[in-house]
Coordinates of C-alpha atoms in Angstrom, one line a residue:
Chain B
M457 CA -79.8 -69.6 29.1
T458 CA -79.7 -69.2 25.4
N459 CA -83.2 -68.0 25.1
N460 CA -84.7 -64.4 25.5
K461 CA -81.2 -63.3 24.2
N462 CA -82.8 -59.7 23.4
T463 CA -83.2 -59.1 26.5
L464 CA -79.4 -59.2 27.7
T465 CA -77.7 -55.8 27.7
G466 CA -76.0 -55.3 24.4
Y467 CA -76.9 -58.9 22.7
Y468 CA -78.8 -58.4 19.4
K469 CA -80.0 -61.6 17.6
E470 CA -82.2 -61.4 14.4
S471 CA -84.4 -64.7 13.9
D472 CA -81.7 -67.3 12.3
E473 CA -79.2 -65.0 12.5
D474 CA -76.1 -65.0 14.6
L475 CA -76.0 -63.4 18.1
W476 CA -73.8 -60.0 17.9
L477 CA -73.0 -58.0 21.3
W478 CA -72.7 -54.7 20.5
D479 CA -70.9 -52.2 22.2
D480 CA -71.7 -48.2 22.2
I481 CA -69.1 -45.7 22.7
P482 CA -71.5 -42.5 23.2
E483 CA -68.5 -40.1 22.9
L484 CA -67.9 -41.1 19.6
D485 CA -71.4 -41.6 18.5
M486 CA -70.1 -44.9 17.4
E487 CA -70.8 -48.8 18.0
V488 CA -68.7 -51.9 17.9
G489 CA -70.0 -55.3 17.1
Y490 CA -68.6 -58.7 18.0
K491 CA -69.8 -61.9 16.6
V492 CA -70.7 -64.5 19.0
E493 CA -70.0 -67.8 18.6
A494 CA -71.2 -69.3 21.8
L495 CA -72.7 -67.4 25.3
L496 CA -71.2 -69.3 27.9
H497 CA -72.7 -67.6 31.3
Y498 CA -75.2 -64.9 31.9
E499 CA -76.1 -64.0 35.1
R500 CA -77.3 -60.7 37.0
S501 CA -75.5 -60.3 39.9
P502 CA -76.6 -57.3 42.9
F503 CA -74.4 -55.1 41.0
Q504 CA -74.4 -55.6 37.0
E505 CA -74.8 -58.0 34.1
I506 CA -72.2 -60.8 34.0
S507 CA -71.8 -62.5 31.0
I508 CA -69.0 -64.7 29.0
V509 CA -69.0 -65.4 25.6
D510 CA -66.8 -67.1 22.9
T511 CA -65.7 -65.1 19.9
Q512 CA -63.8 -65.4 17.0
G513 CA -61.7 -62.5 16.9
F514 CA -60.9 -61.9 20.6
G515 CA -61.7 -65.1 22.2
R516 CA -63.3 -65.9 25.4
M517 CA -64.7 -62.3 26.6
L518 CA -66.0 -61.1 29.8
V519 CA -68.9 -58.7 30.0
L520 CA -70.3 -56.5 32.0
D521 CA -73.5 -54.6 31.4
G522 CA -72.9 -55.2 27.7
T523 CA -69.7 -53.7 27.8
P524 CA -66.4 -55.9 27.1
Q525 CA -63.8 -55.9 29.8
V526 CA -61.4 -58.8 29.2
T527 CA -60.2 -61.0 26.4
T528 CA -58.5 -63.9 26.5
K529 CA -56.6 -62.5 23.1
D530 CA -55.4 -59.2 24.0
G531 CA -56.1 -59.3 28.1
F532 CA -52.4 -59.6 28.2
I533 CA -52.0 -56.0 27.2
Y534 CA -53.7 -54.5 30.2
N535 CA -52.7 -57.2 32.7
E536 CA -48.8 -56.5 32.2
M537 CA -49.3 -52.6 31.5
I538 CA -51.0 -51.5 34.8
T539 CA -49.1 -54.4 36.9
H540 CA -45.7 -54.1 35.8
I541 CA -44.7 -50.7 35.7
A542 CA -45.1 -50.1 39.5
M543 CA -44.3 -53.8 40.7
T544 CA -40.5 -53.1 38.5
T545 CA -40.0 -49.4 39.9
H546 CA -40.7 -51.1 43.8
R547 CA -37.3 -52.2 44.4
E548 CA -39.1 -54.9 46.7
P549 CA -43.1 -54.9 46.6
K550 CA -44.1 -56.7 49.7
R551 CA -47.8 -55.8 50.3
V552 CA -50.0 -55.3 46.7
G553 CA -53.5 -53.9 46.7
M554 CA -56.0 -53.7 43.5
I555 CA -59.2 -52.4 43.7
G556 CA -61.1 -53.9 40.7
G557 CA -59.4 -56.0 38.4
G558 CA -62.0 -58.9 38.9
D559 CA -60.6 -60.8 36.4
C560 CA -57.7 -61.7 38.2
G561 CA -55.3 -61.1 35.2
P562 CA -53.3 -58.0 37.2
S563 CA -52.7 -60.2 40.7
R564 CA -51.2 -63.1 38.2
E565 CA -48.5 -60.7 37.2
A566 CA -47.9 -59.5 40.4
L567 CA -47.1 -62.8 41.6
K568 CA -44.1 -63.1 39.5
Y569 CA -42.3 -60.8 41.6
E570 CA -40.6 -63.0 44.5
S571 CA -40.8 -60.4 47.2
V572 CA -44.7 -60.3 47.1
E573 CA -46.3 -61.5 50.4
Q574 CA -49.9 -60.5 50.0
I575 CA -51.7 -59.0 47.2
D576 CA -55.2 -57.7 48.4
V577 CA -58.1 -58.0 45.3
V578 CA -60.5 -55.6 46.4
E579 CA -63.7 -56.2 44.3
I580 CA -67.2 -55.4 45.0
D581 CA -69.3 -57.8 43.3
Q582 CA -68.1 -61.4 44.0
Q583 CA -70.0 -62.8 41.5
V584 CA -67.5 -61.4 38.7
I585 CA -64.6 -63.5 40.6
E586 CA -66.2 -66.3 40.2
V587 CA -67.6 -66.2 37.1
C588 CA -64.2 -65.3 35.7
R589 CA -62.6 -68.2 38.1
R590 CA -64.6 -70.7 36.2
W591 CA -64.8 -69.5 32.9
M592 CA -61.7 -67.2 32.1
T593 CA -58.6 -68.2 34.0
K594 CA -57.2 -71.7 34.0
D595 CA -56.2 -72.9 37.4
S596 CA -52.6 -71.8 37.3
G597 CA -51.5 -74.3 39.9
D598 CA -49.3 -72.2 41.2
E599 CA -48.7 -72.6 45.1
R600 CA -48.1 -68.8 45.5
E601 CA -51.8 -67.7 44.7
A602 CA -52.4 -68.4 48.4
C603 CA -50.9 -64.8 48.9
I604 CA -53.8 -63.6 47.0
R605 CA -56.6 -62.8 49.3
M606 CA -60.2 -61.5 47.9
I607 CA -62.2 -58.8 49.4
Y608 CA -65.7 -58.4 48.4
R609 CA -66.1 -54.4 49.3
D610 CA -66.4 -51.0 48.2
G611 CA -63.2 -50.2 47.3
Y612 CA -63.8 -46.7 48.7
K613 CA -64.4 -47.9 52.2
W614 CA -61.8 -50.3 52.1
I615 CA -59.3 -48.0 50.9
Q616 CA -60.0 -45.8 54.3
E617 CA -58.6 -48.2 56.8
Q618 CA -55.0 -48.8 55.0
K619 CA -52.4 -46.9 56.1
N620 CA -48.9 -46.4 55.4
N621 CA -49.0 -50.4 54.4
L622 CA -49.1 -51.1 50.6
D623 CA -46.1 -51.0 48.6
V624 CA -47.7 -51.2 45.3
L625 CA -51.5 -50.1 44.7
L626 CA -53.3 -50.8 40.9
I627 CA -56.5 -49.0 40.4
D628 CA -58.5 -50.4 37.6
R629 CA -61.5 -48.5 38.2
S630 CA -64.4 -48.6 35.8
D631 CA -65.7 -45.2 34.0
P632 CA -66.8 -42.5 35.9
Y633 CA -70.5 -43.2 35.9
G634 CA -72.8 -44.9 39.1
P635 CA -71.0 -47.1 41.7
A636 CA -67.4 -46.2 41.0
T637 CA -68.3 -42.3 41.3
S638 CA -66.4 -42.1 44.4
L639 CA -63.2 -43.5 42.9
Y640 CA -62.8 -40.0 41.2
K641 CA -63.0 -37.7 43.8
Q642 CA -59.9 -35.8 45.3
Q643 CA -60.7 -37.5 48.8
F644 CA -59.9 -40.7 47.2
Y645 CA -56.7 -39.8 45.9
Q646 CA -55.6 -38.4 49.4
Y647 CA -56.7 -41.8 50.8
V648 CA -54.7 -43.4 48.0
Y649 CA -51.7 -41.8 49.5
D650 CA -52.1 -42.3 53.2
S651 CA -52.6 -46.2 52.2
L652 CA -49.1 -46.2 50.6
T653 CA -45.9 -47.3 52.3
E654 CA -43.0 -44.0 52.6
D655 CA -41.9 -45.7 48.9
G656 CA -45.1 -46.9 47.8
I657 CA -46.4 -46.6 44.1
V658 CA -49.6 -46.5 42.6
V659 CA -51.0 -47.0 39.1
F660 CA -54.8 -45.7 37.9
Q661 CA -55.8 -46.8 34.8
S662 CA -57.3 -43.5 33.3
G663 CA -59.1 -43.9 30.0
S664 CA -58.7 -43.2 26.6
P665 CA -56.6 -40.4 26.1
F666 CA -58.1 -39.9 22.5
Y667 CA -62.0 -39.1 23.5
N668 CA -62.3 -39.4 27.1
T669 CA -59.1 -36.7 27.9
S670 CA -60.5 -35.5 30.7
I671 CA -59.9 -38.4 32.9
L672 CA -56.6 -38.7 32.4
K673 CA -56.2 -34.5 32.6
N674 CA -58.0 -34.9 36.0
T675 CA -56.0 -37.6 37.3
V676 CA -52.7 -36.4 36.1
R677 CA -53.4 -33.0 37.9
S678 CA -55.0 -34.9 41.2
L679 CA -51.8 -36.5 41.5
S680 CA -49.6 -34.1 41.4
K681 CA -50.7 -32.9 44.2
L682 CA -49.8 -35.2 46.4
F683 CA -47.0 -37.3 44.9
P684 CA -43.6 -35.9 43.9
I685 CA -43.3 -38.2 41.0
V686 CA -46.3 -38.9 38.4
H687 CA -46.0 -40.1 35.0
P688 CA -48.6 -40.6 32.3
Y689 CA -48.0 -43.4 30.2
V690 CA -50.0 -45.5 26.8
C691 CA -50.7 -48.4 25.4
S692 CA -52.5 -50.0 22.7
I693 CA -55.3 -52.4 23.5
P694 CA -57.2 -53.9 20.3
T695 CA -60.7 -54.3 22.0
F696 CA -60.3 -50.8 23.4
P697 CA -62.1 -48.3 21.4
G698 CA -59.8 -46.0 19.7
G699 CA -57.0 -48.6 20.7
I700 CA -54.7 -46.3 22.5
W701 CA -55.0 -46.3 26.4
S702 CA -53.9 -44.1 29.4
F703 CA -52.4 -44.9 32.6
V704 CA -51.3 -42.8 35.2
V705 CA -48.3 -44.0 37.7
A706 CA -47.8 -41.6 40.8
S707 CA -44.4 -42.6 43.3
K708 CA -43.6 -41.3 46.9
K709 CA -39.8 -42.4 46.2
W710 CA -38.9 -44.1 43.2
D711 CA -38.7 -43.0 39.7
P712 CA -39.9 -45.4 36.9
L713 CA -38.0 -44.2 34.3
Q714 CA -34.8 -45.1 36.6
A715 CA -36.6 -48.3 37.2
D716 CA -34.1 -51.5 37.8
L717 CA -35.4 -53.2 34.1
T718 CA -33.5 -56.2 35.1
R719 CA -36.6 -56.8 37.6
L720 CA -38.8 -57.4 34.7
P721 CA -40.5 -60.8 34.3
C722 CA -39.4 -61.0 31.2
K723 CA -39.5 -64.7 30.7
D724 CA -43.2 -64.5 31.6
T725 CA -44.4 -61.3 29.5
K726 CA -46.0 -61.2 25.9
Y727 CA -46.0 -57.3 25.8
I728 CA -43.6 -55.4 28.1
D729 CA -39.9 -56.0 28.0
P730 CA -37.2 -53.3 28.8
E731 CA -37.8 -51.2 25.7
T732 CA -41.6 -51.4 25.4
F733 CA -41.7 -50.4 29.5
L734 CA -39.5 -47.1 28.8
A735 CA -41.4 -46.3 25.4
S736 CA -44.6 -46.6 27.2
F737 CA -43.9 -43.1 28.5
V738 CA -43.5 -41.2 25.4
L739 CA -46.8 -39.5 24.4
P740 CA -47.5 -38.6 21.2
K741 CA -47.6 -34.9 20.9
Y742 CA -51.2 -34.4 20.9
I743 CA -51.2 -36.3 24.1
K744 CA -48.6 -34.3 25.8
N745 CA -50.6 -31.3 24.4
I746 CA -53.9 -32.4 26.4
L747 CA -51.7 -32.4 29.6
K748 CA -49.7 -29.0 29.0
Chain M
M1322 CA -78.0 -37.8 -3.1
T1323 CA -79.5 -38.2 0.0
N1324 CA -82.2 -40.9 -1.6
N1325 CA -81.3 -44.4 -1.9
K1326 CA -79.1 -44.3 1.1
N1327 CA -79.8 -48.0 2.0
T1328 CA -78.5 -48.9 -1.5
L1329 CA -74.8 -47.4 -0.7
T1330 CA -72.1 -49.9 0.4
G1331 CA -71.7 -49.6 4.2
Y1332 CA -74.4 -47.2 5.0
Y1333 CA -77.6 -48.3 6.7
K1334 CA -80.6 -46.4 8.0
E1335 CA -83.5 -47.4 9.2
S1336 CA -86.9 -45.5 8.3
D1337 CA -86.8 -42.6 10.5
E1338 CA -83.8 -44.0 12.7
D1339 CA -80.1 -42.0 11.9
L1340 CA -78.1 -43.1 9.1
W1341 CA -74.6 -45.1 10.6
L1342 CA -72.0 -46.0 8.3
W1343 CA -70.8 -49.6 8.9
D1344 CA -67.0 -51.0 8.7
D1345 CA -66.7 -54.6 8.6
I1346 CA -63.8 -56.3 9.8
P1347 CA -63.9 -60.3 8.6
E1348 CA -60.4 -61.0 9.9
L1349 CA -62.0 -60.1 13.7
D1350 CA -65.7 -61.1 12.8
M1351 CA -66.5 -57.5 14.1
E1352 CA -68.1 -54.3 12.7
V1353 CA -67.8 -51.2 13.5
G1354 CA -70.7 -48.3 13.2
Y1355 CA -70.1 -44.3 12.9
K1356 CA -73.4 -42.7 13.1
V1357 CA -73.6 -40.4 10.5
E1358 CA -74.5 -36.4 10.6
A1359 CA -74.5 -35.5 7.2
L1360 CA -74.0 -37.5 3.9
L1361 CA -72.2 -35.1 1.8
H1362 CA -71.1 -36.1 -1.0
Y1363 CA -71.5 -39.4 -2.6
E1364 CA -70.3 -41.0 -6.4
R1365 CA -69.4 -43.9 -8.1
S1366 CA -66.0 -44.1 -9.9
P1367 CA -64.9 -46.5 -12.4
F1368 CA -63.3 -47.9 -9.8
Q1369 CA -64.9 -47.8 -6.1
E1370 CA -68.1 -45.7 -4.5
I1371 CA -66.5 -42.6 -2.9
S1372 CA -68.5 -40.8 -0.6
I1373 CA -67.7 -37.9 2.1
V1374 CA -69.7 -37.8 6.2
D1375 CA -69.7 -36.0 8.6
T1376 CA -69.6 -37.5 11.8
Q1377 CA -69.4 -36.5 15.6
G1378 CA -66.9 -38.9 16.8
F1379 CA -64.5 -38.8 14.0
G1380 CA -65.2 -35.2 12.1
R1381 CA -65.1 -35.2 8.5
M1382 CA -64.7 -38.6 6.9
L1383 CA -63.3 -40.3 3.4
V1384 CA -65.1 -43.6 2.6
L1385 CA -64.2 -46.0 0.0
D1386 CA -66.8 -49.0 -0.8
G1387 CA -67.6 -48.4 2.6
T1388 CA -64.4 -48.6 4.2
P1389 CA -63.1 -45.7 6.2
Q1390 CA -59.9 -44.4 4.9
V1391 CA -59.2 -40.6 6.5
T1392 CA -60.7 -38.4 9.3
T1393 CA -60.3 -34.6 9.9
K1394 CA -59.7 -35.9 13.6
D1395 CA -57.4 -38.5 13.5
G1396 CA -55.6 -38.8 9.8
F1397 CA -53.3 -36.6 11.3
I1398 CA -51.6 -39.2 13.1
Y1399 CA -51.3 -41.6 9.7
N1400 CA -49.7 -38.5 7.5
E1401 CA -47.2 -37.8 9.6
M1402 CA -46.3 -41.1 10.4
I1403 CA -46.2 -42.6 6.7
T1404 CA -43.7 -39.3 6.1
H1405 CA -41.6 -38.1 8.3
I1406 CA -39.4 -41.0 9.4
A1407 CA -38.5 -41.5 5.7
M1408 CA -38.0 -37.8 5.1
T1409 CA -36.4 -36.8 8.4
T1410 CA -34.1 -39.9 7.8
H1411 CA -33.2 -39.1 4.2
R1412 CA -30.6 -36.0 4.5
E1413 CA -31.8 -33.9 1.3
P1414 CA -35.2 -35.5 0.0
K1415 CA -35.4 -34.0 -3.4
R1416 CA -37.6 -35.9 -5.4
V1417 CA -40.2 -37.8 -3.6
G1418 CA -42.8 -40.6 -4.6
M1419 CA -46.1 -41.5 -3.2
I1420 CA -48.4 -44.3 -4.6
G1421 CA -51.9 -43.9 -3.1
G1422 CA -52.5 -41.4 -0.7
G1423 CA -55.3 -39.8 -2.4
D1424 CA -56.1 -37.4 0.2
C1425 CA -52.9 -35.3 -0.1
G1426 CA -52.2 -35.8 3.4
P1427 CA -49.1 -37.2 2.9
S1428 CA -47.9 -34.9 0.4
R1429 CA -48.4 -31.6 2.4
E1430 CA -46.4 -33.3 5.3
A1431 CA -43.6 -33.8 2.4
L1432 CA -43.8 -30.3 1.7
K1433 CA -42.8 -29.0 4.9
Y1434 CA -39.2 -30.0 4.0
E1435 CA -37.3 -27.6 2.5
S1436 CA -35.3 -29.6 -0.3
V1437 CA -38.2 -31.1 -1.7
E1438 CA -38.1 -30.0 -5.3
Q1439 CA -40.9 -32.7 -6.9
I1440 CA -43.5 -34.7 -5.2
D1441 CA -45.4 -37.4 -7.6
V1442 CA -48.8 -38.4 -6.2
V1443 CA -49.5 -41.8 -8.1
E1444 CA -53.2 -42.5 -8.1
I1445 CA -55.5 -44.8 -9.8
D1446 CA -58.8 -43.3 -9.4
Q1447 CA -59.0 -39.4 -10.3
Q1448 CA -61.8 -38.8 -8.6
V1449 CA -60.5 -39.9 -4.9
I1450 CA -58.3 -36.6 -5.3
E1451 CA -61.0 -34.1 -6.9
V1452 CA -63.5 -35.4 -3.8
C1453 CA -60.7 -35.1 -1.2
R1454 CA -59.8 -31.1 -2.9
R1455 CA -63.3 -30.3 -2.7
W1456 CA -64.2 -31.5 1.1
M1457 CA -61.5 -33.0 2.5
T1458 CA -58.3 -30.6 2.1
K1459 CA -58.5 -26.9 3.0
D1460 CA -56.6 -24.9 0.3
S1461 CA -53.4 -24.3 1.9
G1462 CA -52.2 -21.4 0.0
D1463 CA -49.0 -22.7 -0.1
E1464 CA -47.5 -22.0 -3.7
R1465 CA -45.3 -24.7 -3.0
E1466 CA -48.1 -26.7 -3.7
A1467 CA -46.7 -26.2 -7.3
C1468 CA -43.8 -29.1 -6.6
I1469 CA -47.2 -31.5 -6.2
R1470 CA -47.6 -33.4 -9.4
M1471 CA -51.1 -35.7 -9.5
I1472 CA -50.4 -38.9 -11.9
Y1473 CA -53.7 -40.6 -12.8
R1474 CA -51.9 -44.4 -13.1
D1475 CA -51.8 -47.6 -12.1
G1476 CA -48.6 -47.2 -9.4
Y1477 CA -47.7 -50.8 -10.6
K1478 CA -47.0 -49.7 -14.0
W1479 CA -45.6 -46.2 -13.0
I1480 CA -42.6 -47.7 -10.8
Q1481 CA -41.6 -49.7 -13.5
E1482 CA -40.5 -46.4 -15.0
Q1483 CA -38.7 -44.9 -12.4
K1484 CA -34.9 -45.5 -12.1
N1485 CA -32.7 -44.6 -9.8
N1486 CA -34.8 -41.2 -9.5
L1487 CA -36.8 -40.6 -6.2
D1488 CA -35.2 -39.8 -2.9
V1489 CA -38.1 -41.0 -1.0
L1490 CA -41.0 -43.4 -1.8
L1491 CA -44.2 -43.3 0.4
I1492 CA -46.5 -46.8 -0.5
D1493 CA -50.1 -46.4 0.8
R1494 CA -51.4 -49.5 -0.7
S1495 CA -55.0 -50.8 0.6
D1496 CA -55.2 -54.4 1.6
P1497 CA -54.4 -56.9 -0.8
Y1498 CA -57.4 -57.8 -2.8
G1499 CA -58.5 -56.4 -5.9
P1500 CA -56.5 -53.5 -7.8
A1501 CA -53.6 -53.5 -5.0
T1502 CA -52.7 -57.3 -5.4
S1503 CA -49.7 -56.4 -7.4
L1504 CA -48.4 -54.0 -5.4
Y1505 CA -47.4 -57.2 -2.6
K1506 CA -45.9 -59.2 -5.4
Q1507 CA -41.9 -59.8 -4.7
Q1508 CA -41.6 -58.4 -8.1
F1509 CA -42.8 -54.9 -6.7
Y1510 CA -40.5 -55.0 -4.1
Q1511 CA -37.4 -55.0 -6.9
Y1512 CA -39.0 -52.4 -8.8
V1513 CA -39.4 -50.5 -5.5
Y1514 CA -36.0 -50.8 -5.0
D1515 CA -35.0 -49.8 -8.4
S1516 CA -36.9 -46.6 -8.5
L1517 CA -34.7 -45.4 -5.6
T1518 CA -31.3 -43.5 -5.5
E1519 CA -28.5 -44.8 -4.1
D1520 CA -29.4 -43.5 -0.6
G1521 CA -33.0 -43.5 -1.3
I1522 CA -35.7 -45.0 1.5
V1523 CA -39.2 -46.1 0.9
V1524 CA -41.6 -46.5 3.5
F1525 CA -44.7 -49.3 3.4
Q1526 CA -47.8 -49.2 5.3
S1527 CA -48.0 -52.8 6.6
G1528 CA -51.7 -53.4 7.9
S1529 CA -52.5 -54.3 11.7
P1530 CA -49.8 -56.3 13.5
F1531 CA -52.9 -57.5 15.6
Y1532 CA -54.8 -59.4 13.1
N1533 CA -53.6 -59.1 10.0
T1534 CA -49.6 -60.2 10.3
S1535 CA -49.2 -62.0 7.3
I1536 CA -48.7 -58.3 5.7
L1537 CA -46.5 -57.4 8.3
K1538 CA -44.0 -60.6 8.3
N1539 CA -44.1 -60.6 4.3
T1540 CA -43.1 -56.9 3.7
V1541 CA -40.4 -57.5 6.5
R1542 CA -39.1 -60.2 4.7
S1543 CA -39.1 -59.3 1.1
L1544 CA -37.6 -56.3 2.0
S1545 CA -35.0 -57.4 3.7
K1546 CA -34.1 -59.4 0.7
L1547 CA -33.4 -56.3 -0.9
F1548 CA -32.3 -53.7 1.7
P1549 CA -29.6 -53.8 3.9
I1550 CA -31.6 -51.5 6.8
V1551 CA -35.1 -52.6 7.0
H1552 CA -37.3 -51.6 10.1
P1553 CA -41.3 -51.9 11.3
Y1554 CA -42.3 -49.3 13.3
V1555 CA -46.2 -49.2 14.9
C1556 CA -48.5 -46.0 15.9
S1557 CA -52.0 -45.9 17.4
I1558 CA -54.8 -44.9 15.0
P1559 CA -58.2 -44.9 16.5
T1560 CA -60.0 -45.2 13.6
F1561 CA -58.3 -48.1 12.4
P1562 CA -59.7 -51.9 13.6
G1563 CA -57.6 -52.3 16.9
G1564 CA -55.9 -49.0 17.0
I1565 CA -52.5 -50.2 16.7
W1566 CA -51.1 -49.7 13.1
S1567 CA -47.9 -51.1 11.2
F1568 CA -45.1 -49.7 8.7
V1569 CA -42.4 -50.6 7.3
V1570 CA -39.0 -48.4 6.5
A1571 CA -36.2 -49.7 3.8
S1572 CA -33.1 -47.9 3.3
K1573 CA -30.2 -48.1 1.1
K1574 CA -27.7 -45.9 3.1
W1575 CA -29.3 -43.8 5.9
D1576 CA -30.5 -45.7 9.5
P1577 CA -33.9 -43.4 10.7
L1578 CA -32.2 -45.2 13.8
Q1579 CA -29.5 -42.5 13.5
A1580 CA -31.4 -40.0 11.9
D1581 CA -30.6 -36.1 12.6
L1582 CA -33.9 -35.7 14.6
T1583 CA -33.6 -31.6 14.5
R1584 CA -34.5 -31.9 10.9
L1585 CA -38.4 -32.8 11.9
P1586 CA -40.7 -30.3 11.2
C1587 CA -41.8 -30.2 14.9
K1588 CA -43.5 -26.4 14.7
D1589 CA -46.1 -28.0 12.2
T1590 CA -46.8 -31.7 13.3
K1591 CA -49.2 -32.9 15.8
Y1592 CA -48.3 -36.6 16.4
I1593 CA -44.9 -36.9 15.6
D1594 CA -41.8 -35.2 18.0
P1595 CA -38.1 -36.7 18.4
E1596 CA -39.3 -38.7 21.2
T1597 CA -42.0 -40.1 19.2
F1598 CA -39.9 -41.0 15.8
L1599 CA -37.9 -43.0 18.1
A1600 CA -40.5 -44.9 20.5
S1601 CA -42.5 -46.0 17.2
F1602 CA -39.7 -48.4 16.6
V1603 CA -39.9 -50.1 19.9
L1604 CA -42.8 -52.8 19.1
P1605 CA -44.6 -54.9 21.6
K1606 CA -43.1 -58.2 22.4
Y1607 CA -46.2 -60.0 20.7
I1608 CA -45.0 -58.3 17.2
K1609 CA -41.4 -58.9 17.9
N1610 CA -42.6 -62.5 18.3
I1611 CA -44.4 -62.5 15.2
L1612 CA -41.2 -61.0 13.3
K1613 CA -38.9 -63.8 14.7

């Protein structure tokens, strides 16, 4: 496995030098390099190249096709921010769905709510789940993890079979290229709406509000056609290019800005608390202007 | 000037390939590369290598010793966030001092307050100012720019001569290595306190709260020994490694959390408005924990 490193997407090693992982951000004509302490795992699944590395700066990292996805040092920010806004806003989420989120981070966040009875994690690539279980996610020993059901399918097909049965849905879609393209169609937003119960809530990861503003704009526009309550929100994730990242929450009944913040499981969070929850809806002026 | 590119700190060009600028972030074992469209200017001042480049992703960029300092695409965030918190909080700032801030961005923000009579910008390297004037800062044609006085001196020496005469002081110090080291001494904080009027306010740039937490911690601790009101605050600056960045405001009388936000010159800002002003004081929980 430690041979042929130069042939893995994103990795580069010059003779006796250290191994580096290079993430290319074409929208910014920018590259970000991470010094790799150890390449722990590499495999090619039917969908993508999956690797796990240890880095000095960001700890252990899941990498797909050469792009860092989640790290042990800052992954808590993404996991908490995609999960708790909706889970706290809904008064009693029982059935939760997730499309993507293969590292299981968001599902563990969702389990912190006692009302939860079932979490369906829909991930097209079974190998991602298995690699994360082996290398990234320590066994929590929590009996409630039996609530988490893994479904190895295309999220676009799965969502069409869900009708009025999800209280909370989290959509951790990758960029709008390749297999994830369908998750950006207007029809997909309709399927999402139909999958939710009458007081259901959905959250979309919606890309960088700095260099990829069309994802955020289109997500807000598409959801606003269907849902009475739509709010973009942001947080800062150090391993994401540019740092600032956006999400959109859309809700049929409950407004996140009026959420009962005593529901937040603050004993077990590292990023979010009631103040941070509310501040995340305050968009810098240049982002407000994008959405005008 | 376009010869010998490979000898300039940070720049790299392989034979027929594009020129790239590489920023090394040793705390994260990380490198960030920017594709350079044009190297517009390069010189070696008595203090440092100064260059100006055009990039696709971030527009025009001032680079010192190979490290990007400010860009035309996101420089407004830094300039507004180091300036307006203090300028809005003080009810009538007349005399303003700045240590660093050679690109003149913060001084132009400060000029947006009518009460301002004089702004002293103290920059050790005259060449930085001249290069920025030539390449970065369009001539605003604003007559009030006559209020801005450039002082080419070591800020540590200059501050010792200021006694009870500054309403607002902004300290845009670089990292605690080399010539800026003295700006991190406890004695410096005392000089700063003494330079301010009885209702004076100071703001320090205090580094990354993600990977360089000791700067933030030490700044808060040092200022808390002297000032009755001390608040850290954060914002997201895409060209700064990790995105999230910290500042600390310390005030003798006025509390930024009770500022009269109608004073913010919102017609002329791109990042800050009353909501963003207040939200910047909400620290993610992991940063609150650093400061406990």
